[in-house]
C-alpha cells in the first residue's frame, strides 16, 4: 500500500506528522514524502522535513495526504501548475484522497473537491467556499473517497480513522493505544464552536505564527 | 527564549513535532533542532527531520525537549556518552527539562530524574524504574522543573501546558484554539488504564512498528 505525503515550504509540520504517525505503524504501509522539487521542506517555525522524492517521481498512490500551511505557502502552491496537475493525477487513481487543515484549499483549487463537502481549519471556511467546496464543521469529514480534517491536530484523528478504513477496526484500536491517544487538552479551548471569542481571534491573528 | 529540541535516528517524529507545534507558535520562541552530529534524523517509519545544529553547537537552553523512539534507537542513545553529557549540561541551566514518551528513559539514564517521578509510555514503566525514576500514570507529569509526558501524543498536551507556564494561560488558550485541539479519537482505546487487553498488547508487539 503506497501512501503519498505531500511536503512543502511553509507547511505546518504537525499537519503531516499527525497522520504520518498512525499510518507509518501499519505493517503494510509504504509512505513516500514528496516535495515539489524533491528538496527539503522548511515548515512553519523553521523545522525541516527532508522529502524522499520529487512530485515528478510519484506517479500513483493508494492514499494521498495533503497537509496545510501558512497563507503565503498556500498561495505559492495554488499558483504552481505542476503541483495542481500532480494533485489531480494522483487523485485520479487513489483509493483515498485526504487533507489536513488548509490542505483542503489545495485540493479544492486543483478541482477535486468540486461540489463536495470538506473540513478545513475554522479560519479557512470562506476561502474553501470561494474555491467551490462546501465547508463541513465536523472534525473529520468523509465524502466518498475524500477524507478531510479540521485544523492541525484534526489530522491525527483523520489518520486513525483512515487506518480503520484501510486495515480494520481491530488494528486501528491497537494503533490508537500504541500512540496513547487519550488526549487531555490543558485549556479546553480547542473547539471554535465554543471557544472562539473576538479576544482570542485577535490574539491568534496578531501575536501568533499562523 | 531558546528551546533545544533533540532529534535522532529512530526517534518517533510525532514525539518531537507534537510539542514543537505549540511552542513554535510563540512569538518569543527560538527553537533549535539538534542531532548528535548535526546530520539528519531518520525517524521511525522513515520520515527524515534535518537538524539545524549538532549537540556540540548548543551550550545552553531555557527549555530542553527530549522525544522518545524505537527501542534500538534508545539503546544507541543510552550508550552514547556525548549525548548523556549533553543532556546533563543543558539540564544544569534549563528553566524546564521535558520529555515525551520514552524520552524519559534518556533523561533518567543521564541521571537527571534520580528520585523523581516521571511519565513515559505505558510500555516503558519497568524500564524507567530500572533507571532510578518512579513512573507516573498521569498523561503530563510535573515534578519541579521536569515536565514529562506519556506515550507519543501526550507530548502535544505537554507542549501546551508548557506554553501556559512560559507565557501565561491567555496565550496558551489561543494556541490551543489555533491548533484546533479538540480531539475526537475515533476508537476510544487510547488509555491503557481502560483499553489495554492481552489481545491488543499482542497486536502492538507483533504486528505494529514500535
CSV table of C-alpha atoms in Angstrom, one decimal:
chain,number,residue,atom,x,y,z
A,1,UNK,CA,0.0,0.0,0.0
A,2,UNK,CA,1.6,3.2,-1.2
A,3,UNK,CA,0.9,6.4,0.6
A,4,UNK,CA,2.0,9.8,-0.9
A,5,UNK,CA,2.5,12.5,1.7
A,6,UNK,CA,3.0,16.0,0.2
A,7,UNK,CA,5.5,18.2,1.9
A,8,UNK,CA,6.4,21.8,1.0
A,9,UNK,CA,8.0,25.0,2.3
A,10,UNK,CA,5.7,26.8,4.8
A,11,UNK,CA,3.7,23.6,5.6
A,12,UNK,CA,2.6,23.0,9.1
A,13,UNK,CA,4.8,20.1,10.2
A,14,UNK,CA,2.2,18.6,12.6
A,15,UNK,CA,-0.4,18.5,9.7
A,16,UNK,CA,1.9,16.0,8.0
A,17,UNK,CA,3.4,14.2,11.0
A,18,UNK,CA,0.0,13.8,12.8
A,19,UNK,CA,-1.5,11.3,10.2
A,20,UNK,CA,2.0,10.0,9.4
A,21,UNK,CA,2.4,8.6,12.9
A,22,UNK,CA,-0.6,6.2,12.8
A,23,UNK,CA,-0.2,5.3,9.1
A,24,UNK,CA,3.5,4.5,9.5
A,25,UNK,CA,2.7,2.0,12.2
A,26,UNK,CA,0.8,-0.1,9.6
A,27,UNK,CA,2.9,-3.1,8.6
A,28,UNK,CA,1.6,-2.7,5.0
A,29,UNK,CA,2.4,1.0,4.5
A,30,UNK,CA,5.0,2.4,2.2
A,31,UNK,CA,4.9,6.1,2.8
A,32,UNK,CA,6.7,8.4,0.4
A,33,UNK,CA,7.2,12.1,1.4
A,34,UNK,CA,7.2,14.1,-1.8
A,35,UNK,CA,8.1,17.8,-2.3
A,36,UNK,CA,7.7,19.9,-5.5
A,37,UNK,CA,11.3,19.5,-6.4
A,38,UNK,CA,12.4,16.7,-4.1
A,39,UNK,CA,14.3,19.1,-1.8
A,40,UNK,CA,13.8,19.8,1.9
A,41,UNK,CA,10.6,21.4,3.1
A,42,UNK,CA,11.2,24.2,5.6
A,43,UNK,CA,8.0,24.1,7.7
A,44,UNK,CA,6.3,26.9,9.7
A,45,UNK,CA,8.5,27.9,12.6
A,46,UNK,CA,11.6,26.6,10.8
A,47,UNK,CA,11.7,22.8,11.3
A,48,UNK,CA,12.9,21.0,8.2
A,49,UNK,CA,11.5,17.7,6.7
A,50,UNK,CA,13.6,16.2,4.0
A,51,UNK,CA,11.5,14.7,1.2
A,52,UNK,CA,12.2,11.3,-0.1
A,53,UNK,CA,11.1,12.1,-3.7
A,54,UNK,CA,10.1,14.9,-6.1
A,55,UNK,CA,6.4,15.0,-7.2
A,56,UNK,CA,7.6,14.0,-10.7
A,57,UNK,CA,8.9,10.7,-9.3
A,58,UNK,CA,5.5,9.7,-7.8
A,59,UNK,CA,3.0,8.7,-10.5
A,60,UNK,CA,0.4,7.0,-8.4
A,61,UNK,CA,-0.6,6.2,-4.8
A,62,UNK,CA,-3.3,4.3,-3.0
A,63,UNK,CA,-3.6,7.2,-0.5
A,64,UNK,CA,-2.8,10.9,-1.0
A,65,UNK,CA,-2.3,13.1,2.1
A,66,UNK,CA,-2.2,16.9,1.7
A,67,UNK,CA,-1.2,18.9,4.8
A,68,UNK,CA,-2.0,22.6,5.2
A,69,UNK,CA,0.3,25.5,5.9
A,70,UNK,CA,0.8,29.3,6.2
A,71,UNK,CA,-1.1,31.6,3.9
A,72,UNK,CA,1.9,32.6,1.9
A,73,UNK,CA,2.9,29.0,1.4
A,74,UNK,CA,-0.6,28.1,0.2
A,75,UNK,CA,-0.6,31.0,-2.3
A,76,UNK,CA,2.7,29.7,-3.7
A,77,UNK,CA,1.3,26.2,-4.0
A,78,UNK,CA,-2.0,27.3,-5.5
A,79,UNK,CA,-0.1,29.2,-8.2
A,80,UNK,CA,2.1,26.3,-9.1
A,81,UNK,CA,0.6,24.5,-12.1
A,82,UNK,CA,2.8,21.4,-11.7
A,83,UNK,CA,1.6,20.9,-8.1
A,84,UNK,CA,-2.0,21.3,-9.1
A,85,UNK,CA,-1.5,18.8,-12.0
A,86,UNK,CA,0.1,16.3,-9.7
A,87,UNK,CA,-2.7,16.5,-7.2
A,88,UNK,CA,-5.2,15.8,-9.9
A,89,UNK,CA,-3.1,13.0,-11.3
A,90,UNK,CA,-2.7,11.2,-8.0
A,91,UNK,CA,-6.3,11.7,-7.1
A,92,UNK,CA,-7.4,10.1,-10.4
A,93,UNK,CA,-6.4,6.6,-9.2
A,94,UNK,CA,-6.2,7.0,-5.4
A,95,UNK,CA,-8.3,4.9,-3.2
A,96,UNK,CA,-8.5,7.7,-0.6
A,97,UNK,CA,-7.6,11.4,-1.1
A,98,UNK,CA,-7.1,13.2,2.2
A,99,UNK,CA,-6.3,16.6,3.6
A,100,UNK,CA,-5.4,18.2,6.9
A,101,UNK,CA,-6.3,21.8,7.9
A,102,UNK,CA,-5.8,24.2,5.0
A,103,UNK,CA,-4.6,21.3,2.8
A,104,UNK,CA,-8.3,21.2,1.7
A,105,UNK,CA,-7.7,24.5,-0.1
A,106,UNK,CA,-5.0,22.9,-2.3
A,107,UNK,CA,-7.3,20.0,-3.2
A,108,UNK,CA,-10.2,22.4,-3.8
A,109,UNK,CA,-8.0,24.6,-6.0
A,110,UNK,CA,-6.9,21.6,-8.0
A,111,UNK,CA,-10.7,21.0,-8.6
A,112,UNK,CA,-11.0,17.6,-7.0
A,113,UNK,CA,-13.4,18.9,-4.3
A,114,UNK,CA,-15.9,20.5,-6.6
A,115,UNK,CA,-19.5,20.1,-5.4
A,116,UNK,CA,-18.1,18.2,-2.3
A,117,UNK,CA,-18.2,19.0,1.4
A,118,UNK,CA,-14.9,19.2,3.2
A,119,UNK,CA,-13.5,20.0,6.6
A,120,UNK,CA,-10.7,22.6,6.9
A,121,UNK,CA,-9.3,25.0,9.6
A,122,UNK,CA,-12.0,27.1,11.1
A,123,UNK,CA,-10.3,30.2,9.7
A,124,UNK,CA,-10.4,28.9,6.2
A,125,UNK,CA,-14.1,28.3,5.7
A,126,UNK,CA,-14.7,31.3,3.5
A,127,UNK,CA,-11.6,30.5,1.4
A,128,UNK,CA,-12.8,27.0,0.8
A,129,UNK,CA,-16.2,28.2,-0.2
A,130,UNK,CA,-14.6,30.6,-2.7
A,131,UNK,CA,-12.8,27.6,-4.2
A,132,UNK,CA,-16.1,25.7,-4.9
A,133,UNK,CA,-16.4,23.3,-1.9
A,134,UNK,CA,-18.8,23.5,1.0
A,135,UNK,CA,-17.1,23.7,4.5
A,136,UNK,CA,-18.0,21.0,7.0
A,137,UNK,CA,-17.9,21.7,10.7
A,138,UNK,CA,-17.1,18.2,11.7
A,139,UNK,CA,-13.5,17.4,12.7
A,140,UNK,CA,-13.1,14.6,10.3
A,141,UNK,CA,-15.4,14.6,7.2
A,142,UNK,CA,-15.9,11.8,4.8
A,143,UNK,CA,-17.4,12.5,1.4
A,144,UNK,CA,-16.9,9.5,-0.9
A,145,UNK,CA,-13.2,8.7,-1.0
A,146,UNK,CA,-12.4,12.2,0.3
A,147,UNK,CA,-11.3,12.3,4.0
A,148,UNK,CA,-10.8,15.9,5.1
A,149,UNK,CA,-10.0,17.2,8.5
A,150,UNK,CA,-10.1,20.4,10.5
A,151,UNK,CA,-7.3,22.4,11.9
A,152,UNK,CA,-3.8,20.9,12.5
A,153,UNK,CA,-4.4,18.3,15.2
A,154,UNK,CA,-7.6,17.0,13.5
A,155,UNK,CA,-5.1,15.2,11.1
A,156,UNK,CA,-4.3,12.8,13.9
A,157,UNK,CA,-8.0,11.8,14.2
A,158,UNK,CA,-8.2,11.6,10.4
A,159,UNK,CA,-5.1,9.4,10.2
A,160,UNK,CA,-6.6,6.9,12.7
A,161,UNK,CA,-9.9,6.9,11.0
A,162,UNK,CA,-8.1,6.1,7.8
A,163,UNK,CA,-6.2,3.3,9.4
A,164,UNK,CA,-9.6,1.8,10.4
A,165,UNK,CA,-10.8,2.0,6.8
A,166,UNK,CA,-7.6,0.6,5.4
A,167,UNK,CA,-6.9,-2.3,7.8
A,168,UNK,CA,-10.0,-2.7,10.0
A,169,UNK,CA,-11.1,-1.6,13.4
A,170,UNK,CA,-9.1,-4.1,15.4
A,171,UNK,CA,-5.7,-2.9,14.3
A,172,UNK,CA,-6.9,0.8,14.4
A,173,UNK,CA,-7.8,0.3,18.0
A,174,UNK,CA,-4.3,-1.1,18.8
A,175,UNK,CA,-2.6,1.8,16.9
A,176,UNK,CA,-4.6,4.4,18.9
A,177,UNK,CA,-3.4,2.6,22.1
A,178,UNK,CA,0.2,2.4,21.0
A,179,UNK,CA,0.0,6.2,20.4
A,180,UNK,CA,-1.5,6.7,23.8
A,181,UNK,CA,-4.2,8.8,22.1
A,182,UNK,CA,-6.3,9.7,25.1
A,183,UNK,CA,-5.9,13.4,24.9
A,184,UNK,CA,-6.4,15.8,27.8
A,185,UNK,CA,-6.1,19.3,26.3
A,186,UNK,CA,-4.9,21.5,29.1
A,187,UNK,CA,-7.1,24.5,28.4
A,188,UNK,CA,-10.3,23.1,26.9
A,189,UNK,CA,-10.3,25.9,24.3
A,190,UNK,CA,-9.7,23.9,21.1
A,191,UNK,CA,-13.2,23.9,19.7
A,192,UNK,CA,-14.1,27.1,17.8
A,193,UNK,CA,-17.8,26.4,18.2
A,194,UNK,CA,-17.4,27.1,22.0
A,195,UNK,CA,-14.1,28.9,22.4
A,196,UNK,CA,-13.8,31.3,19.6
A,197,UNK,CA,-14.1,34.8,21.1
A,198,UNK,CA,-13.1,38.1,19.5
A,199,UNK,CA,-10.3,38.5,22.0
A,200,UNK,CA,-8.8,35.1,21.2
A,201,UNK,CA,-9.2,35.7,17.4
A,202,UNK,CA,-7.2,38.9,17.8
A,203,UNK,CA,-4.5,37.2,19.8
A,204,UNK,CA,-4.2,34.5,17.2
A,205,UNK,CA,-4.1,37.0,14.3
A,206,UNK,CA,-1.8,39.5,15.9
A,207,UNK,CA,0.5,37.6,18.2
A,208,UNK,CA,0.9,34.0,17.0
A,209,UNK,CA,2.6,32.5,13.9
A,210,UNK,CA,-0.1,31.5,11.5
B,1,UNK,CA,13.7,32.2,24.8
B,2,UNK,CA,15.8,29.4,23.4
B,3,UNK,CA,14.3,25.9,23.2
B,4,UNK,CA,16.5,22.9,22.3
B,5,UNK,CA,14.7,20.0,20.7
B,6,UNK,CA,16.8,16.8,20.5
B,7,UNK,CA,16.3,14.8,17.3
B,8,UNK,CA,18.0,11.5,16.5
B,9,UNK,CA,17.8,8.4,14.2
B,10,UNK,CA,14.9,6.1,15.3
B,11,UNK,CA,13.1,8.9,17.1
B,12,UNK,CA,9.3,9.0,16.8
B,13,UNK,CA,8.7,12.1,14.7
B,14,UNK,CA,5.4,12.9,16.4
B,15,UNK,CA,7.1,13.0,19.8
B,16,UNK,CA,9.1,15.9,18.6
B,17,UNK,CA,6.6,17.6,16.3
B,18,UNK,CA,3.7,17.4,18.8
B,19,UNK,CA,5.3,19.9,21.3
B,20,UNK,CA,7.1,21.7,18.5
B,21,UNK,CA,3.8,22.8,17.0
B,22,UNK,CA,2.5,24.8,20.0
B,23,UNK,CA,5.9,26.1,21.1
B,24,UNK,CA,6.8,27.3,17.6
B,25,UNK,CA,3.7,29.5,17.6
B,26,UNK,CA,5.0,31.5,20.5
B,27,UNK,CA,6.3,34.9,19.3
B,28,UNK,CA,9.3,34.6,21.7
B,29,UNK,CA,10.5,31.1,20.8
B,30,UNK,CA,13.8,30.3,19.2
B,31,UNK,CA,13.7,26.6,18.7
B,32,UNK,CA,16.8,24.7,17.6
B,33,UNK,CA,16.6,21.1,16.5
B,34,UNK,CA,19.9,19.4,17.5
B,35,UNK,CA,21.1,15.9,16.5
B,36,UNK,CA,24.2,14.1,17.8
B,37,UNK,CA,26.3,15.1,14.8
B,38,UNK,CA,24.2,17.8,13.2
B,39,UNK,CA,23.0,15.5,10.5
B,40,UNK,CA,19.5,14.4,9.5
B,41,UNK,CA,17.4,12.2,11.9
B,42,UNK,CA,15.7,9.3,10.1
B,43,UNK,CA,12.7,8.8,12.3
B,44,UNK,CA,10.7,5.6,12.9
B,45,UNK,CA,8.9,4.7,9.7
B,46,UNK,CA,11.5,6.6,7.6
B,47,UNK,CA,10.5,10.3,7.7
B,48,UNK,CA,13.6,12.5,7.9
B,49,UNK,CA,13.9,15.6,10.0
B,50,UNK,CA,17.0,17.7,9.2
B,51,UNK,CA,18.7,19.1,12.3
B,52,UNK,CA,19.7,22.7,12.5
B,53,UNK,CA,22.7,22.1,14.8
B,54,UNK,CA,24.9,19.5,16.3
B,55,UNK,CA,24.7,18.9,20.1
B,56,UNK,CA,28.2,20.4,20.4
B,57,UNK,CA,26.9,23.7,19.0
B,58,UNK,CA,24.2,24.0,21.6
B,59,UNK,CA,25.6,25.0,25.0
B,60,UNK,CA,22.5,26.1,26.9
B,61,UNK,CA,18.8,26.4,26.5
B,62,UNK,CA,15.9,27.7,28.5
B,63,UNK,CA,13.8,24.6,27.6
B,64,UNK,CA,15.1,21.2,26.7
B,65,UNK,CA,12.7,18.7,24.9
B,66,UNK,CA,13.7,15.0,24.6
B,67,UNK,CA,11.4,12.9,22.4
B,68,UNK,CA,11.2,9.1,22.6
B,69,UNK,CA,11.8,6.5,19.9
B,70,UNK,CA,12.2,2.9,19.0
B,71,UNK,CA,14.0,0.5,21.4
B,72,UNK,CA,17.0,0.1,19.2
B,73,UNK,CA,17.4,3.9,18.9
B,74,UNK,CA,17.1,4.4,22.7
B,75,UNK,CA,19.8,1.8,23.3
B,76,UNK,CA,22.1,3.6,20.9
B,77,UNK,CA,21.5,6.9,22.6
B,78,UNK,CA,21.8,5.5,26.1
B,79,UNK,CA,25.2,4.1,25.2
B,80,UNK,CA,26.4,7.4,23.8
B,81,UNK,CA,28.4,9.3,26.4
B,82,UNK,CA,28.4,12.5,24.5
B,83,UNK,CA,24.6,12.5,24.3
B,84,UNK,CA,24.3,11.8,28.0
B,85,UNK,CA,26.8,14.5,28.8
B,86,UNK,CA,24.9,17.0,26.7
B,87,UNK,CA,21.6,16.2,28.4
B,88,UNK,CA,23.2,16.8,31.8
B,89,UNK,CA,24.9,20.0,30.6
B,90,UNK,CA,21.7,21.5,29.1
B,91,UNK,CA,19.6,20.4,32.1
B,92,UNK,CA,22.0,22.2,34.5
B,93,UNK,CA,20.8,25.6,33.5
B,94,UNK,CA,17.5,24.9,31.9
B,95,UNK,CA,14.3,26.5,33.2
B,96,UNK,CA,12.3,23.4,32.1
B,97,UNK,CA,13.6,20.0,31.1
B,98,UNK,CA,10.9,18.0,29.3
B,99,UNK,CA,10.4,14.6,27.7
B,100,UNK,CA,7.8,12.8,25.5
B,101,UNK,CA,7.1,9.1,25.6
B,102,UNK,CA,10.3,7.1,26.1
B,103,UNK,CA,12.4,10.3,26.0
B,104,UNK,CA,12.1,10.0,29.8
B,105,UNK,CA,14.4,6.9,29.6
B,106,UNK,CA,17.1,9.1,28.1
B,107,UNK,CA,16.7,11.7,30.9
B,108,UNK,CA,16.7,9.0,33.5
B,109,UNK,CA,19.8,7.4,32.1
B,110,UNK,CA,21.6,10.7,32.1
B,111,UNK,CA,20.8,10.8,35.9
B,112,UNK,CA,18.6,13.9,35.9
B,113,UNK,CA,15.4,12.2,37.0
B,114,UNK,CA,17.0,10.4,40.0
B,115,UNK,CA,14.5,10.2,42.9
B,116,UNK,CA,11.9,11.9,40.7
B,117,UNK,CA,8.5,10.8,39.4
B,118,UNK,CA,8.1,10.9,35.6
B,119,UNK,CA,5.5,10.0,32.9
B,120,UNK,CA,6.6,7.8,30.0
B,121,UNK,CA,5.0,5.4,27.5
B,122,UNK,CA,2.9,2.8,29.3
B,123,UNK,CA,5.2,0.0,27.9
B,124,UNK,CA,8.3,1.7,29.4
B,125,UNK,CA,7.3,1.8,33.1
B,126,UNK,CA,9.6,-1.0,34.1
B,127,UNK,CA,12.5,0.4,32.1
B,128,UNK,CA,12.1,3.7,33.8
B,129,UNK,CA,12.0,2.1,37.3
B,130,UNK,CA,15.2,0.3,36.4
B,131,UNK,CA,16.8,3.6,35.6
B,132,UNK,CA,16.0,5.1,39.0
B,133,UNK,CA,12.9,7.1,38.5
B,134,UNK,CA,9.3,6.4,39.6
B,135,UNK,CA,6.8,6.1,36.7
B,136,UNK,CA,3.7,8.3,37.0
B,137,UNK,CA,0.4,7.3,35.4
B,138,UNK,CA,-0.7,10.9,34.6
B,139,UNK,CA,-0.5,12.0,31.0
B,140,UNK,CA,1.6,15.1,31.7
B,141,UNK,CA,3.6,15.0,35.0
B,142,UNK,CA,5.2,18.0,36.6
B,143,UNK,CA,7.9,17.4,39.2
B,144,UNK,CA,9.8,20.6,39.9
B,145,UNK,CA,11.1,21.9,36.6
B,146,UNK,CA,10.7,18.4,35.0
B,147,UNK,CA,7.7,18.1,32.6
B,148,UNK,CA,7.4,14.5,31.4
B,149,UNK,CA,4.6,13.1,29.3
B,150,UNK,CA,3.2,9.7,28.4
B,151,UNK,CA,3.1,8.0,25.0
B,152,UNK,CA,3.6,9.9,21.7
B,153,UNK,CA,0.5,12.1,21.6
B,154,UNK,CA,0.9,13.1,25.2
B,155,UNK,CA,3.6,15.4,24.0
B,156,UNK,CA,1.0,17.7,22.5
B,157,UNK,CA,-0.7,18.1,25.9
B,158,UNK,CA,2.8,18.7,27.5
B,159,UNK,CA,3.7,21.3,24.9
B,160,UNK,CA,0.5,23.3,25.5
B,161,UNK,CA,0.9,23.0,29.3
B,162,UNK,CA,4.5,24.3,28.9
B,163,UNK,CA,3.2,27.2,26.7
B,164,UNK,CA,0.9,28.1,29.6
B,165,UNK,CA,3.9,28.1,32.1
B,166,UNK,CA,6.1,30.1,29.7
B,167,UNK,CA,3.7,32.8,28.5
B,168,UNK,CA,0.5,32.5,30.6
B,169,UNK,CA,-2.9,31.0,30.3
B,170,UNK,CA,-4.4,33.6,27.9
B,171,UNK,CA,-1.9,32.9,25.1
B,172,UNK,CA,-2.0,29.2,25.8
B,173,UNK,CA,-5.7,29.1,25.3
B,174,UNK,CA,-5.3,30.9,22.0
B,175,UNK,CA,-2.7,28.5,20.8
B,176,UNK,CA,-4.9,25.5,21.7
B,177,UNK,CA,-7.7,27.1,19.6
B,178,UNK,CA,-5.3,27.9,16.7
B,179,UNK,CA,-4.3,24.2,16.7
B,180,UNK,CA,-8.0,23.2,16.8
B,181,UNK,CA,-7.1,20.8,19.7
B,182,UNK,CA,-10.5,19.5,20.5
B,183,UNK,CA,-9.7,15.8,19.8
B,184,UNK,CA,-12.2,13.1,19.0
B,185,UNK,CA,-10.2,9.9,19.0
B,186,UNK,CA,-12.1,7.6,16.6
B,187,UNK,CA,-11.8,4.4,18.6
B,188,UNK,CA,-11.7,5.5,22.3
B,189,UNK,CA,-8.9,3.0,23.0
B,190,UNK,CA,-6.0,5.3,23.7
B,191,UNK,CA,-5.9,5.0,27.5
B,192,UNK,CA,-4.0,1.9,28.7
B,193,UNK,CA,-5.9,2.1,32.1
B,194,UNK,CA,-9.1,1.1,30.3
B,195,UNK,CA,-8.1,-0.3,26.9
B,196,UNK,CA,-5.0,-2.4,27.4
B,197,UNK,CA,-6.1,-6.0,26.8
B,198,UNK,CA,-3.8,-9.0,26.2
B,199,UNK,CA,-5.1,-9.2,22.6
B,200,UNK,CA,-4.2,-5.6,21.9
B,201,UNK,CA,-0.8,-5.9,23.6
B,202,UNK,CA,-0.1,-8.9,21.3
B,203,UNK,CA,-1.2,-6.9,18.2
B,204,UNK,CA,1.0,-4.0,19.1
B,205,UNK,CA,4.0,-6.1,19.9
B,206,UNK,CA,3.7,-8.5,16.9
B,207,UNK,CA,2.1,-6.5,14.1
B,208,UNK,CA,2.9,-2.8,14.5
B,209,UNK,CA,6.1,-0.8,14.2
B,210,UNK,CA,7.3,0.0,17.8
